[in-house]
Every structure is written in C-alpha cells, then in structure tokens.
Short mmCIF file of N, CA, C and O in Angstrom, two decimals:
data_model
loop_
_atom_site.label_atom_id
_atom_site.label_comp_id
_atom_site.label_asym_id
_atom_site.label_seq_id
_atom_site.Cartn_x
_atom_site.Cartn_y
_atom_site.Cartn_z
N MET A 140 0.86 -1.18 0.00
CA MET A 140 0.00 0.00 0.00
C MET A 140 0.90 1.24 0.00
O MET A 140 2.02 1.20 0.46
N PHE A 141 0.40 2.32 -0.48
CA PHE A 141 1.18 3.54 -0.60
C PHE A 141 0.80 4.53 0.50
O PHE A 141 -0.23 4.42 1.12
N VAL A 142 1.67 5.49 0.73
CA VAL A 142 1.38 6.52 1.72
C VAL A 142 1.31 7.87 1.01
O VAL A 142 2.28 8.30 0.42
N GLU A 143 0.15 8.48 1.05
CA GLU A 143 -0.01 9.81 0.47
C GLU A 143 -0.23 10.86 1.55
O GLU A 143 -0.31 12.03 1.26
N TYR A 144 -0.35 10.42 2.77
CA TYR A 144 -0.67 11.34 3.85
C TYR A 144 0.57 11.61 4.69
O TYR A 144 0.81 10.96 5.69
N GLY A 145 1.33 12.60 4.27
CA GLY A 145 2.54 13.01 4.96
C GLY A 145 2.29 14.23 5.81
O GLY A 145 1.18 14.50 6.27
N LYS A 146 3.34 15.03 5.98
CA LYS A 146 3.27 16.20 6.86
C LYS A 146 2.24 17.23 6.41
O LYS A 146 1.48 17.75 7.21
N LEU A 147 2.24 17.55 5.11
CA LEU A 147 1.31 18.57 4.62
C LEU A 147 -0.14 18.12 4.75
O LEU A 147 -1.00 18.88 5.23
N SER A 148 -0.44 16.89 4.34
CA SER A 148 -1.80 16.38 4.46
C SER A 148 -2.25 16.35 5.91
O SER A 148 -3.40 16.66 6.22
N THR A 149 -1.34 15.98 6.79
CA THR A 149 -1.66 15.93 8.21
C THR A 149 -2.02 17.32 8.72
O THR A 149 -3.00 17.50 9.45
N LYS A 150 -1.26 18.32 8.33
CA LYS A 150 -1.53 19.70 8.76
C LYS A 150 -2.88 20.17 8.21
O LYS A 150 -3.67 20.80 8.92
N VAL A 151 -3.17 19.86 6.95
CA VAL A 151 -4.46 20.23 6.35
C VAL A 151 -5.61 19.59 7.11
O VAL A 151 -6.61 20.23 7.43
N TYR A 152 -5.49 18.28 7.43
CA TYR A 152 -6.53 17.60 8.21
C TYR A 152 -6.71 18.25 9.58
O TYR A 152 -7.83 18.42 10.05
N GLU A 153 -5.61 18.59 10.21
CA GLU A 153 -5.67 19.17 11.54
C GLU A 153 -6.41 20.51 11.51
O GLU A 153 -7.15 20.84 12.43
N ILE A 154 -6.25 21.27 10.44
CA ILE A 154 -6.90 22.59 10.31
C ILE A 154 -8.35 22.44 9.87
O ILE A 154 -9.24 23.09 10.43
N THR A 155 -8.61 21.59 8.89
CA THR A 155 -9.96 21.50 8.30
C THR A 155 -10.86 20.49 8.98
O THR A 155 -12.08 20.58 8.86
N LYS A 156 -10.27 19.51 9.68
CA LYS A 156 -11.05 18.46 10.33
C LYS A 156 -10.52 18.23 11.74
O LYS A 156 -10.00 17.16 12.06
N PRO A 157 -10.65 19.22 12.62
CA PRO A 157 -10.12 19.06 13.97
C PRO A 157 -10.88 18.00 14.77
O PRO A 157 -12.00 17.61 14.41
N VAL A 158 -10.28 17.58 15.85
CA VAL A 158 -10.88 16.59 16.73
C VAL A 158 -12.29 17.01 17.12
O VAL A 158 -12.52 18.15 17.53
N GLY A 159 -13.22 16.09 16.95
CA GLY A 159 -14.61 16.32 17.35
C GLY A 159 -15.47 17.03 16.33
O GLY A 159 -16.68 17.16 16.53
N LYS A 160 -14.90 17.49 15.22
CA LYS A 160 -15.71 18.18 14.21
C LYS A 160 -16.52 17.15 13.43
O LYS A 160 -15.98 16.28 12.78
N SER A 161 -17.82 17.28 13.53
CA SER A 161 -18.71 16.39 12.80
C SER A 161 -18.87 16.89 11.38
O SER A 161 -19.12 18.08 11.15
N LEU A 162 -18.72 16.00 10.44
CA LEU A 162 -18.90 16.34 9.02
C LEU A 162 -20.23 15.76 8.57
O LEU A 162 -20.38 14.56 8.43
N ASP A 163 -21.19 16.64 8.41
CA ASP A 163 -22.55 16.24 8.01
C ASP A 163 -23.14 15.19 8.93
O ASP A 163 -23.85 14.29 8.49
N GLY A 164 -22.82 15.27 10.22
CA GLY A 164 -23.41 14.37 11.20
C GLY A 164 -22.74 13.01 11.31
O GLY A 164 -23.31 12.09 11.90
N ASP A 165 -21.53 12.87 10.77
CA ASP A 165 -20.91 11.54 10.78
C ASP A 165 -20.55 11.04 12.17
O ASP A 165 -20.73 9.86 12.49
N ILE A 166 -20.08 11.92 13.05
CA ILE A 166 -19.72 11.48 14.40
C ILE A 166 -20.97 10.97 15.12
O ILE A 166 -20.95 9.90 15.74
N GLU A 167 -22.04 11.70 15.01
CA GLU A 167 -23.29 11.28 15.65
C GLU A 167 -23.80 9.96 15.07
O GLU A 167 -24.25 9.08 15.80
N TYR A 168 -23.73 9.84 13.74
CA TYR A 168 -24.19 8.62 13.07
C TYR A 168 -23.41 7.39 13.55
O TYR A 168 -24.00 6.39 13.95
N TYR A 169 -22.09 7.47 13.49
CA TYR A 169 -21.28 6.31 13.87
C TYR A 169 -21.37 6.03 15.37
O TYR A 169 -21.37 4.86 15.78
N TYR A 170 -21.48 7.06 16.18
CA TYR A 170 -21.65 6.82 17.62
C TYR A 170 -22.96 6.07 17.87
O TYR A 170 -23.00 5.13 18.67
N GLU A 171 -24.02 6.46 17.20
CA GLU A 171 -25.31 5.79 17.36
C GLU A 171 -25.20 4.31 17.00
O GLU A 171 -25.77 3.45 17.68
N LYS A 172 -24.43 3.99 15.98
CA LYS A 172 -24.24 2.60 15.57
C LYS A 172 -23.37 1.81 16.54
O LYS A 172 -23.51 0.61 16.67
N LEU A 173 -22.45 2.49 17.23
CA LEU A 173 -21.46 1.81 18.06
C LEU A 173 -21.74 1.89 19.57
O LEU A 173 -21.10 1.17 20.34
N LYS A 174 -22.66 2.71 19.99
CA LYS A 174 -22.82 3.00 21.43
C LYS A 174 -23.12 1.77 22.28
O LYS A 174 -22.80 1.76 23.46
N ASP A 175 -23.69 0.73 21.71
CA ASP A 175 -24.03 -0.46 22.49
C ASP A 175 -22.98 -1.56 22.37
O ASP A 175 -23.16 -2.64 22.94
N VAL A 176 -21.91 -1.30 21.65
CA VAL A 176 -20.84 -2.28 21.52
C VAL A 176 -20.07 -2.31 22.83
O VAL A 176 -19.62 -1.28 23.33
N THR A 177 -19.95 -3.49 23.41
CA THR A 177 -19.27 -3.61 24.71
C THR A 177 -17.81 -4.03 24.58
O THR A 177 -17.02 -3.82 25.49
N GLY A 178 -17.46 -4.62 23.45
CA GLY A 178 -16.08 -5.05 23.24
C GLY A 178 -15.27 -3.98 22.55
O GLY A 178 -15.76 -2.88 22.27
N PRO A 179 -14.01 -4.29 22.28
CA PRO A 179 -13.14 -3.31 21.62
C PRO A 179 -13.57 -3.04 20.18
O PRO A 179 -14.10 -3.91 19.49
N ILE A 180 -13.32 -1.81 19.76
CA ILE A 180 -13.65 -1.34 18.41
C ILE A 180 -12.36 -0.83 17.78
O ILE A 180 -11.56 -0.17 18.42
N LEU A 181 -12.18 -1.12 16.50
CA LEU A 181 -11.03 -0.63 15.75
C LEU A 181 -11.51 0.41 14.75
O LEU A 181 -12.44 0.14 13.98
N GLU A 182 -10.88 1.58 14.77
CA GLU A 182 -11.15 2.56 13.71
C GLU A 182 -10.04 2.44 12.67
O GLU A 182 -8.88 2.72 12.94
N ALA A 183 -10.41 2.01 11.49
CA ALA A 183 -9.48 1.89 10.37
C ALA A 183 -9.36 3.23 9.68
O ALA A 183 -10.37 3.87 9.38
N GLY A 184 -8.14 3.68 9.46
CA GLY A 184 -7.93 5.00 8.88
C GLY A 184 -8.18 6.08 9.91
O GLY A 184 -8.83 7.08 9.64
N VAL A 185 -7.64 5.90 11.11
CA VAL A 185 -7.91 6.78 12.24
C VAL A 185 -7.44 8.21 12.03
O VAL A 185 -7.99 9.14 12.61
N GLY A 186 -6.44 8.40 11.19
CA GLY A 186 -5.96 9.76 10.92
C GLY A 186 -5.49 10.47 12.17
O GLY A 186 -4.75 9.93 12.98
N THR A 187 -5.97 11.68 12.36
CA THR A 187 -5.54 12.52 13.49
C THR A 187 -6.41 12.35 14.73
O THR A 187 -6.21 13.04 15.72
N GLY A 188 -7.37 11.43 14.68
CA GLY A 188 -8.21 11.14 15.84
C GLY A 188 -9.50 11.93 15.93
O GLY A 188 -10.12 11.98 16.98
N ARG A 189 -9.92 12.52 14.82
CA ARG A 189 -11.12 13.35 14.80
C ARG A 189 -12.32 12.63 15.40
O ARG A 189 -13.09 13.21 16.18
N MET A 190 -12.49 11.36 15.09
CA MET A 190 -13.62 10.60 15.61
C MET A 190 -13.22 9.75 16.82
O MET A 190 -14.00 9.61 17.76
N LEU A 191 -12.04 9.18 16.79
CA LEU A 191 -11.57 8.30 17.86
C LEU A 191 -11.64 8.97 19.22
O LEU A 191 -12.15 8.39 20.19
N ILE A 192 -11.14 10.18 19.32
CA ILE A 192 -11.04 10.86 20.61
C ILE A 192 -12.43 11.12 21.22
O ILE A 192 -12.65 10.77 22.38
N PRO A 193 -13.40 11.67 20.48
CA PRO A 193 -14.72 11.84 21.09
C PRO A 193 -15.37 10.52 21.49
O PRO A 193 -16.07 10.45 22.50
N PHE A 194 -15.12 9.46 20.74
CA PHE A 194 -15.71 8.17 21.07
C PHE A 194 -15.09 7.61 22.35
O PHE A 194 -15.80 7.05 23.19
N ILE A 195 -13.80 7.75 22.52
CA ILE A 195 -13.16 7.33 23.76
C ILE A 195 -13.69 8.16 24.92
O ILE A 195 -14.00 7.64 26.00
N GLN A 196 -13.86 9.46 24.69
CA GLN A 196 -14.39 10.34 25.74
C GLN A 196 -15.81 9.92 26.15
O GLN A 196 -16.21 10.11 27.29
N LYS A 197 -16.56 9.34 25.22
CA LYS A 197 -17.92 8.89 25.52
C LYS A 197 -17.94 7.48 26.11
O LYS A 197 -19.01 6.92 26.32
N GLY A 198 -16.76 6.90 26.32
CA GLY A 198 -16.71 5.61 27.01
C GLY A 198 -16.51 4.39 26.14
O GLY A 198 -16.48 3.27 26.66
N LEU A 199 -16.39 4.56 24.83
CA LEU A 199 -16.15 3.40 23.98
C LEU A 199 -14.69 2.96 24.10
O LEU A 199 -13.79 3.77 24.28
N THR A 200 -14.47 1.67 24.00
CA THR A 200 -13.13 1.11 24.00
C THR A 200 -12.68 1.01 22.56
O THR A 200 -13.15 0.15 21.81
N MET A 201 -11.80 1.93 22.15
CA MET A 201 -11.41 2.00 20.75
C MET A 201 -9.90 2.06 20.61
O MET A 201 -9.20 2.58 21.46
N GLU A 202 -9.46 1.52 19.47
CA GLU A 202 -8.08 1.64 19.03
C GLU A 202 -8.13 2.14 17.60
O GLU A 202 -9.17 2.05 16.94
N GLY A 203 -7.01 2.64 17.11
CA GLY A 203 -6.97 3.15 15.74
C GLY A 203 -5.77 2.64 14.99
O GLY A 203 -4.71 2.42 15.56
N ILE A 204 -5.95 2.45 13.70
CA ILE A 204 -4.87 2.04 12.82
C ILE A 204 -4.85 2.96 11.61
O ILE A 204 -5.91 3.40 11.13
N ASP A 205 -3.66 3.28 11.16
CA ASP A 205 -3.49 4.12 9.97
C ASP A 205 -2.18 3.75 9.31
O ASP A 205 -1.24 3.31 9.98
N LEU A 206 -2.10 3.95 8.03
CA LEU A 206 -0.86 3.69 7.30
C LEU A 206 0.15 4.81 7.51
O LEU A 206 1.35 4.58 7.53
N SER A 207 -0.35 6.03 7.72
CA SER A 207 0.50 7.21 7.80
C SER A 207 1.03 7.43 9.21
O SER A 207 0.27 7.73 10.14
N GLU A 208 2.33 7.32 9.37
CA GLU A 208 2.95 7.57 10.67
C GLU A 208 2.82 9.05 11.06
O GLU A 208 2.71 9.37 12.23
N GLU A 209 2.78 9.95 10.07
CA GLU A 209 2.59 11.37 10.36
C GLU A 209 1.22 11.63 10.97
O GLU A 209 1.08 12.39 11.92
N MET A 210 0.20 11.00 10.40
CA MET A 210 -1.16 11.14 10.95
C MET A 210 -1.23 10.57 12.36
O MET A 210 -1.82 11.17 13.26
N LEU A 211 -0.58 9.42 12.57
CA LEU A 211 -0.59 8.80 13.89
C LEU A 211 0.13 9.65 14.92
O LEU A 211 -0.31 9.75 16.07
N ALA A 212 1.22 10.28 14.53
CA ALA A 212 1.95 11.15 15.45
C ALA A 212 1.04 12.31 15.88
O ALA A 212 0.99 12.67 17.07
N GLN A 213 0.30 12.89 14.94
CA GLN A 213 -0.64 13.96 15.28
C GLN A 213 -1.78 13.43 16.15
O GLN A 213 -2.21 14.10 17.09
N CYS A 214 -2.24 12.24 15.85
CA CYS A 214 -3.30 11.62 16.65
C CYS A 214 -2.84 11.46 18.10
O CYS A 214 -3.58 11.79 19.03
N ARG A 215 -1.62 11.00 18.28
CA ARG A 215 -1.08 10.83 19.64
C ARG A 215 -0.99 12.18 20.36
O ARG A 215 -1.32 12.28 21.56
N MET A 216 -0.58 13.22 19.65
CA MET A 216 -0.53 14.56 20.26
C MET A 216 -1.94 15.02 20.63
O MET A 216 -2.15 15.60 21.71
N ASN A 217 -2.90 14.76 19.74
CA ASN A 217 -4.28 15.16 20.02
C ASN A 217 -4.86 14.38 21.20
O ASN A 217 -5.59 14.94 22.02
N MET A 218 -4.52 13.10 21.30
CA MET A 218 -4.98 12.30 22.44
C MET A 218 -4.42 12.87 23.74
O MET A 218 -5.15 12.98 24.73
N ASN A 219 -3.17 13.22 23.71
CA ASN A 219 -2.53 13.82 24.89
C ASN A 219 -3.20 15.14 25.26
O ASN A 219 -3.52 15.39 26.42
N GLU A 220 -3.43 15.98 24.26
CA GLU A 220 -4.07 17.28 24.48
C GLU A 220 -5.47 17.13 25.07
O GLU A 220 -5.90 17.90 25.92
N HIS A 221 -6.21 16.12 24.59
CA HIS A 221 -7.58 15.90 25.05
C HIS A 221 -7.65 14.95 26.24
O HIS A 221 -8.74 14.57 26.67
N GLN A 222 -6.48 14.56 26.73
CA GLN A 222 -6.35 13.71 27.91
C GLN A 222 -7.14 12.41 27.82
O GLN A 222 -7.90 12.05 28.72
N VAL A 223 -6.96 11.73 26.68
CA VAL A 223 -7.56 10.40 26.53
C VAL A 223 -6.43 9.39 26.31
O VAL A 223 -5.38 9.71 25.77
N ILE A 224 -6.71 8.19 26.75
CA ILE A 224 -5.74 7.11 26.61
C ILE A 224 -6.31 6.10 25.64
O ILE A 224 -7.47 5.69 25.74
N GLY A 225 -5.49 5.71 24.70
CA GLY A 225 -5.90 4.70 23.73
C GLY A 225 -4.71 4.26 22.92
O GLY A 225 -3.64 4.87 22.97
N LYS A 226 -4.89 3.20 22.21
CA LYS A 226 -3.81 2.63 21.40
C LYS A 226 -4.06 2.97 19.93
O LYS A 226 -5.15 2.73 19.40
N VAL A 227 -3.05 3.53 19.28
CA VAL A 227 -3.07 3.72 17.84
C VAL A 227 -1.78 3.15 17.28
O VAL A 227 -0.74 3.21 17.93
N PHE A 228 -1.87 2.55 16.12
CA PHE A 228 -0.70 1.90 15.55
C PHE A 228 -0.72 1.95 14.03
O PHE A 228 -1.77 2.13 13.41
N GLN A 229 0.46 1.78 13.46
CA GLN A 229 0.65 1.83 12.02
C GLN A 229 0.41 0.44 11.44
O GLN A 229 0.80 -0.57 12.01
N GLY A 230 -0.27 0.40 10.31
CA GLY A 230 -0.52 -0.87 9.65
C GLY A 230 -1.18 -0.69 8.30
O GLY A 230 -1.79 0.33 8.01
N ASP A 231 -1.02 -1.71 7.49
CA ASP A 231 -1.59 -1.76 6.15
C ASP A 231 -2.96 -2.44 6.22
O ASP A 231 -3.05 -3.60 6.64
N LEU A 232 -4.00 -1.73 5.84
CA LEU A 232 -5.36 -2.26 5.95
C LEU A 232 -5.60 -3.46 5.04
O LEU A 232 -6.53 -4.23 5.27
N THR A 233 -4.78 -3.65 4.04
CA THR A 233 -4.96 -4.81 3.15
C THR A 233 -4.35 -6.07 3.72
O THR A 233 -4.63 -7.17 3.24
N LYS A 234 -3.53 -5.91 4.77
CA LYS A 234 -2.85 -7.07 5.37
C LYS A 234 -2.80 -6.89 6.89
O LYS A 234 -1.73 -6.81 7.48
N LEU A 235 -3.95 -6.84 7.52
CA LEU A 235 -3.98 -6.63 8.97
C LEU A 235 -3.37 -7.84 9.69
O LEU A 235 -3.83 -8.96 9.54
N GLU A 236 -2.34 -7.57 10.44
CA GLU A 236 -1.69 -8.59 11.26
C GLU A 236 -1.87 -8.16 12.71
O GLU A 236 -0.98 -7.59 13.31
N ILE A 237 -3.05 -8.43 13.25
CA ILE A 237 -3.41 -7.95 14.58
C ILE A 237 -3.82 -9.15 15.43
O ILE A 237 -4.64 -9.95 15.01
N GLU A 238 -3.28 -9.22 16.63
CA GLU A 238 -3.66 -10.29 17.54
C GLU A 238 -4.94 -9.96 18.29
O GLU A 238 -5.70 -10.85 18.66
N THR A 239 -5.18 -8.68 18.52
CA THR A 239 -6.40 -8.25 19.23
C THR A 239 -7.62 -8.62 18.40
O THR A 239 -7.60 -8.53 17.17
N ARG A 240 -8.67 -9.02 19.09
CA ARG A 240 -9.95 -9.30 18.44
C ARG A 240 -10.90 -8.16 18.78
O ARG A 240 -10.94 -7.69 19.91
N TYR A 241 -11.66 -7.72 17.78
CA TYR A 241 -12.55 -6.58 17.93
C TYR A 241 -14.00 -7.01 17.73
O TYR A 241 -14.30 -7.87 16.90
N GLU A 242 -14.88 -6.37 18.48
CA GLU A 242 -16.31 -6.61 18.29
C GLU A 242 -16.82 -5.87 17.06
O GLU A 242 -17.78 -6.29 16.42
N ALA A 243 -16.16 -4.76 16.74
CA ALA A 243 -16.57 -3.97 15.57
C ALA A 243 -15.33 -3.29 14.97
O ALA A 243 -14.39 -2.97 15.69
N ILE A 244 -15.38 -3.12 13.67
CA ILE A 244 -14.39 -2.32 12.96
C ILE A 244 -15.16 -1.26 12.20
O ILE A 244 -16.12 -1.58 11.49
N MET A 245 -14.76 -0.01 12.38
CA MET A 245 -15.42 1.07 11.65
C MET A 245 -14.40 1.77 10.76
O MET A 245 -13.23 1.90 11.12
N MET A 246 -14.87 2.16 9.61
CA MET A 246 -14.07 2.98 8.71
C MET A 246 -15.05 3.98 8.10
O MET A 246 -15.88 3.59 7.27
N PRO A 247 -14.98 5.23 8.51
CA PRO A 247 -15.92 6.21 8.00
C PRO A 247 -15.94 6.25 6.47
O PRO A 247 -14.93 5.99 5.81
N THR A 248 -17.08 6.56 5.94
CA THR A 248 -17.29 6.58 4.50
C THR A 248 -16.24 7.43 3.78
O THR A 248 -15.73 7.03 2.75
N GLY A 249 -15.92 8.60 4.34
CA GLY A 249 -14.93 9.47 3.71
C GLY A 249 -13.59 8.79 3.54
O GLY A 249 -12.94 8.90 2.51
N SER A 250 -13.17 8.04 4.55
CA SER A 250 -11.91 7.30 4.47
C SER A 250 -12.02 6.13 3.51
O SER A 250 -11.13 5.87 2.71
N PHE A 251 -13.13 5.40 3.61
CA PHE A 251 -13.33 4.24 2.74
C PHE A 251 -13.32 4.64 1.27
O PHE A 251 -12.74 3.95 0.43
N CYS A 252 -13.93 5.77 0.96
CA CYS A 252 -14.00 6.24 -0.43
C CYS A 252 -12.64 6.68 -0.98
O CYS A 252 -12.48 6.81 -2.19
N LEU A 253 -11.67 6.89 -0.10
CA LEU A 253 -10.32 7.25 -0.55
C LEU A 253 -9.51 6.03 -0.99
O LEU A 253 -8.47 6.17 -1.63
N LEU A 254 -10.00 4.84 -0.66
CA LEU A 254 -9.27 3.63 -1.06
C LEU A 254 -9.33 3.46 -2.57
O LEU A 254 -10.39 3.62 -3.18
N PRO A 255 -8.21 3.10 -3.18
CA PRO A 255 -8.25 2.77 -4.61
C PRO A 255 -9.16 1.55 -4.81
O PRO A 255 -9.16 0.62 -3.99
N LYS A 256 -9.93 1.55 -5.87
CA LYS A 256 -10.91 0.49 -6.11
C LYS A 256 -10.29 -0.91 -6.08
O LYS A 256 -10.90 -1.84 -5.58
N PHE A 257 -9.07 -1.04 -6.58
CA PHE A 257 -8.47 -2.37 -6.63
C PHE A 257 -8.10 -2.90 -5.25
O PHE A 257 -7.83 -4.09 -5.10
N MET A 258 -8.12 -2.06 -4.22
CA MET A 258 -7.76 -2.48 -2.86
C MET A 258 -8.96 -2.81 -1.99
O MET A 258 -8.80 -3.44 -0.94
N ILE A 259 -10.14 -2.41 -2.39
CA ILE A 259 -11.32 -2.53 -1.54
C ILE A 259 -11.57 -3.97 -1.11
O ILE A 259 -11.80 -4.25 0.08
N LYS A 260 -11.53 -4.91 -2.01
CA LYS A 260 -11.79 -6.30 -1.68
C LYS A 260 -10.77 -6.81 -0.65
O LYS A 260 -11.14 -7.49 0.30
N ASP A 261 -9.49 -6.48 -0.84
CA ASP A 261 -8.46 -6.91 0.10
C ASP A 261 -8.65 -6.30 1.48
O ASP A 261 -8.43 -6.96 2.49
N VAL A 262 -9.05 -5.04 1.53
CA VAL A 262 -9.29 -4.38 2.82
C VAL A 262 -10.45 -5.06 3.55
O VAL A 262 -10.35 -5.40 4.73
N LEU A 263 -11.56 -5.29 2.84
CA LEU A 263 -12.71 -5.92 3.48
C LEU A 263 -12.39 -7.34 3.94
O LEU A 263 -12.80 -7.75 5.03
N LYS A 264 -11.66 -8.09 3.16
CA LYS A 264 -11.24 -9.44 3.57
C LYS A 264 -10.34 -9.37 4.80
O LYS A 264 -10.45 -10.18 5.71
N SER A 265 -9.47 -8.39 4.83
CA SER A 265 -8.54 -8.21 5.94
C SER A 265 -9.28 -7.88 7.23
O SER A 265 -8.84 -8.26 8.32
N PHE A 266 -10.40 -7.18 7.15
CA PHE A 266 -11.19 -6.82 8.32
C PHE A 266 -11.80 -8.04 8.99
O PHE A 266 -12.09 -8.03 10.19
N PHE A 267 -12.04 -9.10 8.26
CA PHE A 267 -12.75 -10.26 8.79
C PHE A 267 -11.96 -10.97 9.90
O PHE A 267 -12.51 -11.33 10.92
N LYS A 268 -10.68 -11.15 9.71
CA LYS A 268 -9.85 -11.94 10.63
C LYS A 268 -9.86 -11.41 12.08
O LYS A 268 -10.01 -12.19 13.01
N PRO A 269 -9.69 -10.09 12.31
CA PRO A 269 -9.63 -9.63 13.71
C PRO A 269 -11.00 -9.43 14.38
O PRO A 269 -11.05 -9.00 15.52
N LEU A 270 -12.09 -9.75 13.69
CA LEU A 270 -13.39 -9.61 14.32
C LEU A 270 -13.66 -10.80 15.23
O LEU A 270 -13.28 -11.92 14.95
N ILE A 271 -14.34 -10.54 16.35
CA ILE A 271 -14.70 -11.60 17.30
C ILE A 271 -15.66 -12.56 16.64
O ILE A 271 -16.57 -12.20 16.00
#
C-alpha cells in the first residue's frame, strides 16, 4: 500500500477536520451505531483522531490504525491534548496482522472512499480476521 498522507496532508486535516468536528453528522451517526458495543472497536484509517477521541471520551473502548505515521503522530498529540488514553498503531489495511480481536471495525465513508478500487476487496477481507 502507498502513503499519500505526509506532513502537509496531516496539517491540512488538523486545520480543516479538527478533533470532534462532525462532518454532516458523521460522528453522531457512527456513535449511534457503536454505542451499544461492549467489546473493543477498531477505527481503520484513524488519521488525526477526529472521531476516535470523542468516542473514547464517551466511554467506547477503541483503538486506531493508519498507514500514515505522520497522521498517527498527530493523533497521539491530540490524544494527549484531550487527555484520553488509547492505542493507535501503524498498519496496512490490506494485510492486517493484529492479535487483538474486535467486536466492531469502523471505517468512515470518507476514508473508505479514498481507497483505490483495486484495494477494496483486500481491505474488506482483511477486516474479517480480527473480528470476534
């Protein structure tokens, strides 16, 4: 998989999509779908933590994965700033090698739509293995 989200993209995301900013109600929508999940949840394409951090603040047990180490570094800074504890890690969504089992995996539509079409099948297959 390729990395297109470096320092500049990370800065743009931080400015245009800060932590907790709902885009057309997406945070509310996904929270409504996940609020009754009692096990761990993985956010694929976690980026800078825009959704992860509010969900952890609301009591969900979540972790995040992203291919971009720059995005993850910003996510860790944002988690520290918002005083939340959680695990985020670097990984390729087409080849998830995760020992943790999750009750749910979420990938917001905006992130999913950024995947190249030829990778979608591999990403969805990869999501199956770490699910409970």
